[in-house]
Amino acid sequence: MSDTNYKVQLEQTLDQISAARAVWEEGTLKSSNDELYAILERCFEIYKQMKEDTAKRRSLNSLLTDRNMKPRTSTSLGIKVIRYVFGKEGNREQAFARVLTIAYDLKPVEQSLASYIEQCGGVEEVRRTSKVKDGKTMTADDYKQIAVMGLNMARIPVATFNLPEFIQPNSEYDEDYVVGLIRCNPDGTGDLLFGNNDAKVIDTVLVASGKYLDQKAQDDQKGLQVADVAKRRTEDVRSFAPKLFASMSPKLHINGLAVPAE
């Protein structure tokens, strides 16, 4: 077979394969993706409910434990939700969990998760998205500094009391902090039972505090952005509505001139 004949045959074969691919993308694949996105959308709703509710998260932990999928303390909320629904925790499930966390931080409130995933180019593209838009990855030290600066601004503490002798700050640590172990009582009160001033323990708590404060600040900013959009749209409608109704109102013709009816 000559090179020319082979090229013609190859073109025909590849065109046939490409046509089959197009049918698959518009049929089986699209249908499969639509169903997957619908499932992830429902997972996302559960994820949002649990994000700010400790009791609901504990209910999920209990359900996972009942099904012999007891989560580790370091297991993310996204993984917990996805693991329950999909029954395992592989690379695919890790990607799905990543989609939930990214969407929670970056997806516009009014946009559906399915639309957001499609806009980004699919699950894999969402998974690759950096939550930090300026490209700088937040380190543990970054979060620690956020906590130190943020907590220093807290002028109204939850409670103030004299420290017992066995709960004192570490003189070799840069900050005057000590980690306390508090027992939570059924009546809503708490008992401070123990304190730890080890630098690593304090660092761990400060990093966790910094992440929490950062997330709350980002959520608050997201809310402001949403409010700004709503305000702008309201102003747009207020300026547009009179023009619209003026154009719709019946007109009288007086001496050949159209004037609005009274």
Tab-separated table of C-alpha atoms in Angstrom:
chain	number	residue	atom	x	y	z
A	1	MET	CA	0.000	0.000	0.000
A	2	SER	CA	1.407	3.354	-1.028
A	3	ASP	CA	1.866	6.150	1.447
A	4	THR	CA	-0.856	8.142	-0.314
A	5	ASN	CA	-3.396	5.318	-0.095
A	6	TYR	CA	-2.517	4.694	3.534
A	7	LYS	CA	-2.996	8.380	4.318
A	8	VAL	CA	-6.448	8.357	2.734
A	9	GLN	CA	-7.453	5.194	4.597
A	10	LEU	CA	-6.030	6.532	7.850
A	11	GLU	CA	-7.999	9.751	7.446
A	12	GLN	CA	-11.216	7.836	6.871
A	13	THR	CA	-10.622	5.587	9.871
A	14	LEU	CA	-9.739	8.463	12.201
A	15	ASP	CA	-12.754	10.459	10.983
A	16	GLN	CA	-14.987	7.500	11.826
A	17	ILE	CA	-13.444	7.228	15.286
A	18	SER	CA	-13.823	10.976	15.775
A	19	ALA	CA	-17.493	10.795	14.787
A	20	ALA	CA	-18.006	7.979	17.297
A	21	ARG	CA	-16.296	10.131	19.909
A	22	ALA	CA	-18.675	13.009	19.173
A	23	VAL	CA	-21.677	10.713	19.581
A	24	TRP	CA	-20.242	9.464	22.863
A	25	GLU	CA	-19.570	12.999	24.161
A	26	GLU	CA	-23.039	14.240	23.295
A	27	GLY	CA	-24.773	11.076	24.401
A	28	THR	CA	-23.354	8.652	26.955
A	29	LEU	CA	-20.684	10.962	28.402
A	30	LYS	CA	-22.947	14.001	28.679
A	31	SER	CA	-25.694	11.940	30.261
A	32	SER	CA	-23.204	10.397	32.672
A	33	ASN	CA	-21.748	13.799	33.599
A	34	ASP	CA	-25.192	15.285	34.105
A	35	GLU	CA	-26.067	12.491	36.514
A	36	LEU	CA	-22.735	12.837	38.335
A	37	TYR	CA	-23.102	16.618	38.679
A	38	ALA	CA	-26.618	16.150	40.049
A	39	ILE	CA	-25.239	13.790	42.713
A	40	LEU	CA	-22.426	16.206	43.598
A	41	GLU	CA	-24.963	19.043	43.774
A	42	ARG	CA	-26.874	17.152	46.450
A	43	CYS	CA	-23.633	16.349	48.284
A	44	PHE	CA	-22.766	20.052	48.171
A	45	GLU	CA	-26.059	20.996	49.835
A	46	ILE	CA	-25.294	18.580	52.689
A	47	TYR	CA	-21.749	19.918	52.878
A	48	LYS	CA	-23.007	23.506	53.253
A	49	GLN	CA	-25.445	22.500	55.988
A	50	MET	CA	-22.686	20.848	58.011
A	51	LYS	CA	-20.003	23.463	57.449
A	52	GLU	CA	-21.211	25.660	60.305
A	53	ASP	CA	-23.025	23.076	62.445
A	54	THR	CA	-20.982	20.890	64.783
A	55	ALA	CA	-23.964	18.720	65.768
A	56	LYS	CA	-24.677	17.838	62.137
A	57	ARG	CA	-21.028	16.966	61.521
A	58	ARG	CA	-21.059	14.696	64.538
A	59	SER	CA	-24.168	12.970	63.175
A	60	LEU	CA	-22.272	12.235	59.959
A	61	ASN	CA	-19.298	10.923	61.936
A	62	SER	CA	-21.657	8.593	63.791
A	63	LEU	CA	-23.213	7.332	60.572
A	64	LEU	CA	-19.792	6.650	59.055
A	65	THR	CA	-18.737	4.793	62.206
A	66	ASP	CA	-21.917	2.685	62.078
A	67	ARG	CA	-20.923	1.635	58.556
A	68	ASN	CA	-17.353	0.734	59.506
A	69	MET	CA	-16.001	3.877	57.818
A	70	LYS	CA	-14.999	5.711	60.979
A	71	PRO	CA	-13.240	8.935	59.910
A	72	ARG	CA	-9.877	10.045	61.213
A	73	THR	CA	-9.629	13.315	63.101
A	74	SER	CA	-7.799	14.789	60.108
A	75	THR	CA	-10.422	13.670	57.573
A	76	SER	CA	-11.976	16.659	55.826
A	77	LEU	CA	-15.710	17.252	55.809
A	78	GLY	CA	-15.789	16.942	52.029
A	79	ILE	CA	-14.207	13.495	52.145
A	80	LYS	CA	-16.655	12.391	54.832
A	81	VAL	CA	-19.679	13.349	52.736
A	82	ILE	CA	-18.248	11.859	49.541
A	83	ARG	CA	-17.093	8.679	51.276
A	84	TYR	CA	-20.570	8.028	52.648
A	85	VAL	CA	-22.211	8.551	49.247
A	86	PHE	CA	-19.637	6.737	47.082
A	87	GLY	CA	-18.638	4.120	49.639
A	88	LYS	CA	-14.884	4.539	49.340
A	89	GLU	CA	-12.021	7.018	49.273
A	90	GLY	CA	-9.900	6.724	46.140
A	91	ASN	CA	-8.385	9.328	43.823
A	92	ARG	CA	-11.767	9.913	42.208
A	93	GLU	CA	-13.448	10.529	45.548
A	94	GLN	CA	-10.607	12.834	46.610
A	95	ALA	CA	-11.283	14.894	43.482
A	96	PHE	CA	-15.010	15.056	44.235
A	97	ALA	CA	-14.315	16.210	47.799
A	98	ARG	CA	-11.958	18.862	46.468
A	99	VAL	CA	-14.759	20.116	44.208
A	100	LEU	CA	-16.984	20.641	47.262
A	101	THR	CA	-14.385	22.667	49.142
A	102	ILE	CA	-13.383	24.760	46.119
A	103	ALA	CA	-17.005	25.470	45.197
A	104	TYR	CA	-17.789	26.502	48.778
A	105	ASP	CA	-15.026	29.117	48.647
A	106	LEU	CA	-15.201	30.360	45.068
A	107	LYS	CA	-18.552	29.523	43.457
A	108	PRO	CA	-20.975	32.455	43.156
A	109	VAL	CA	-23.905	31.931	45.523
A	110	GLU	CA	-26.536	32.189	42.813
A	111	GLN	CA	-24.789	29.685	40.505
A	112	SER	CA	-25.545	25.961	40.664
A	113	LEU	CA	-22.703	23.547	41.320
A	114	ALA	CA	-23.343	21.774	37.998
A	115	SER	CA	-23.082	25.064	36.116
A	116	TYR	CA	-19.915	25.976	38.024
A	117	ILE	CA	-18.256	22.649	37.195
A	118	GLU	CA	-19.182	22.964	33.518
A	119	GLN	CA	-17.943	26.558	33.415
A	120	CYS	CA	-14.587	25.490	34.856
A	121	GLY	CA	-14.248	22.672	32.338
A	122	GLY	CA	-15.116	19.652	34.443
A	123	VAL	CA	-14.341	18.052	37.791
A	124	GLU	CA	-10.615	17.758	37.126
A	125	GLU	CA	-10.270	21.437	36.265
A	126	VAL	CA	-12.126	22.431	39.444
A	127	ARG	CA	-9.877	20.130	41.450
A	128	ARG	CA	-6.802	21.945	40.126
A	129	THR	CA	-8.153	25.358	41.107
A	130	SER	CA	-6.197	27.184	43.771
A	131	LYS	CA	-8.322	28.505	46.626
A	132	VAL	CA	-5.833	31.351	47.016
A	133	LYS	CA	-6.468	33.546	43.972
A	134	ASP	CA	-3.211	35.470	44.129
A	135	GLY	CA	-1.261	32.230	43.737
A	136	LYS	CA	0.329	32.394	47.187
A	137	THR	CA	-0.171	29.251	49.194
A	138	MET	CA	-1.006	29.872	52.821
A	139	THR	CA	1.458	28.207	55.166
A	140	ALA	CA	1.067	27.202	58.801
A	141	ASP	CA	3.084	30.288	59.779
A	142	ASP	CA	0.725	32.479	57.762
A	143	TYR	CA	-2.277	31.108	59.611
A	144	LYS	CA	-0.472	31.434	62.920
A	145	GLN	CA	0.186	35.127	62.271
A	146	ILE	CA	-3.436	35.628	61.260
A	147	ALA	CA	-4.511	34.149	64.583
A	148	VAL	CA	-2.023	36.158	66.639
A	149	MET	CA	-3.012	39.453	65.017
A	150	GLY	CA	-6.715	38.640	64.984
A	151	LEU	CA	-6.874	37.459	68.576
A	152	ASN	CA	-4.881	40.470	69.766
A	153	MET	CA	-7.704	42.618	68.401
A	154	ALA	CA	-10.279	40.753	70.489
A	155	ARG	CA	-10.890	43.246	73.261
A	156	ILE	CA	-13.822	41.363	74.762
A	157	PRO	CA	-12.733	37.869	75.866
A	158	VAL	CA	-15.152	35.021	76.481
A	159	ALA	CA	-14.090	34.867	80.109
A	160	THR	CA	-11.433	36.364	82.358
A	161	PHE	CA	-10.117	34.626	85.476
A	162	ASN	CA	-6.992	34.234	87.582
A	163	LEU	CA	-4.679	31.531	86.258
A	164	PRO	CA	-3.800	28.755	88.699
A	165	GLU	CA	-0.139	27.998	89.268
A	166	PHE	CA	-0.179	24.922	87.048
A	167	ILE	CA	-1.503	26.920	84.072
A	168	GLN	CA	1.101	29.538	83.197
A	169	PRO	CA	2.519	30.787	79.873
A	170	ASN	CA	5.769	29.417	78.513
A	171	SER	CA	8.415	32.061	79.096
A	172	GLU	CA	10.423	30.732	76.126
A	173	TYR	CA	7.492	31.070	73.713
A	174	ASP	CA	7.005	34.221	71.644
A	175	GLU	CA	3.388	34.743	72.671
A	176	ASP	CA	1.693	34.671	76.082
A	177	TYR	CA	-0.679	31.818	75.347
A	178	VAL	CA	-1.523	28.561	77.031
A	179	VAL	CA	-3.862	25.868	75.751
A	180	GLY	CA	-6.613	24.892	78.156
A	181	LEU	CA	-8.552	21.638	78.340
A	182	ILE	CA	-12.198	22.447	79.004
A	183	ARG	CA	-14.865	19.945	79.932
A	184	CYS	CA	-18.210	20.785	78.325
A	185	ASN	CA	-21.064	20.271	80.781
A	186	PRO	CA	-24.632	19.329	79.784
A	187	ASP	CA	-25.953	22.631	81.171
A	188	GLY	CA	-23.872	24.624	78.689
A	189	THR	CA	-21.133	25.587	81.163
A	190	GLY	CA	-17.492	24.602	80.935
A	191	ASP	CA	-14.846	23.585	83.464
A	192	LEU	CA	-11.191	24.449	82.844
A	193	LEU	CA	-9.355	21.333	84.001
A	194	PHE	CA	-5.855	21.486	82.580
A	195	GLY	CA	-3.434	23.728	80.727
A	196	ASN	CA	-0.571	23.051	78.348
A	197	ASN	CA	2.094	25.607	77.419
A	198	ASP	CA	4.154	23.408	75.087
A	199	ALA	CA	5.127	25.448	72.020
A	200	LYS	CA	4.046	22.773	69.521
A	201	VAL	CA	0.641	22.431	71.158
A	202	ILE	CA	0.103	26.209	71.130
A	203	ASP	CA	1.284	26.418	67.514
A	204	THR	CA	-1.221	23.760	66.499
A	205	VAL	CA	-4.103	25.614	68.132
A	206	LEU	CA	-3.015	28.979	66.723
A	207	VAL	CA	-2.778	27.551	63.190
A	208	ALA	CA	-6.244	26.041	63.547
A	209	SER	CA	-7.532	29.367	64.914
A	210	GLY	CA	-5.943	31.250	62.039
A	211	LYS	CA	-7.593	28.987	59.470
A	212	TYR	CA	-10.949	29.458	61.167
A	213	LEU	CA	-10.597	33.245	61.359
A	214	ASP	CA	-9.437	33.394	57.743
A	215	GLN	CA	-12.383	31.304	56.557
A	216	LYS	CA	-14.868	33.429	58.497
A	217	ALA	CA	-13.317	36.591	57.100
A	218	GLN	CA	-13.515	35.227	53.550
A	219	ASP	CA	-17.127	34.176	54.092
A	220	ASP	CA	-17.935	37.660	55.381
A	221	GLN	CA	-16.256	39.239	52.364
A	222	LYS	CA	-18.160	36.899	50.074
A	223	GLY	CA	-21.354	38.055	51.729
A	224	LEU	CA	-20.391	41.696	51.199
A	225	GLN	CA	-19.716	41.026	47.552
A	226	VAL	CA	-23.109	39.402	47.200
A	227	ALA	CA	-24.703	42.365	48.962
A	228	ASP	CA	-22.870	44.767	46.655
A	229	VAL	CA	-24.173	42.914	43.612
A	230	ALA	CA	-27.710	42.983	44.991
A	231	LYS	CA	-27.432	46.711	45.721
A	232	ARG	CA	-26.092	47.464	42.257
A	233	ARG	CA	-28.826	45.451	40.595
A	234	THR	CA	-31.440	47.215	42.694
A	235	GLU	CA	-30.102	50.588	41.574
A	236	ASP	CA	-30.114	49.392	37.950
A	237	VAL	CA	-33.735	48.336	38.221
A	238	ARG	CA	-34.740	51.582	39.918
A	239	SER	CA	-33.294	53.611	37.062
A	240	PHE	CA	-34.628	51.298	34.368
A	241	ALA	CA	-38.173	50.735	35.647
A	242	PRO	CA	-39.441	54.305	34.987
A	243	LYS	CA	-38.196	54.095	31.405
A	244	LEU	CA	-39.860	50.737	30.911
A	245	PHE	CA	-43.238	51.782	32.266
A	246	ALA	CA	-43.081	55.066	30.390
A	247	SER	CA	-42.652	53.151	27.143
A	248	MET	CA	-45.565	50.850	28.023
A	249	SER	CA	-48.049	53.537	29.093
A	250	PRO	CA	-50.872	54.487	26.640
A	251	LYS	CA	-50.408	57.744	24.773
A	252	LEU	CA	-52.805	60.430	23.565
A	253	HIS	CA	-52.355	62.101	20.240
A	254	ILE	CA	-52.897	65.874	20.411
A	255	ASN	CA	-52.333	67.842	17.244
A	256	GLY	CA	-50.274	64.988	15.886
A	257	LEU	CA	-47.998	64.786	18.962
A	258	ALA	CA	-47.874	61.695	21.201
A	259	VAL	CA	-48.020	62.557	24.878
A	260	PRO	CA	-48.363	60.248	27.930
A	261	ALA	CA	-51.885	59.730	29.186
A	262	GLU	CA	-52.732	61.232	32.569
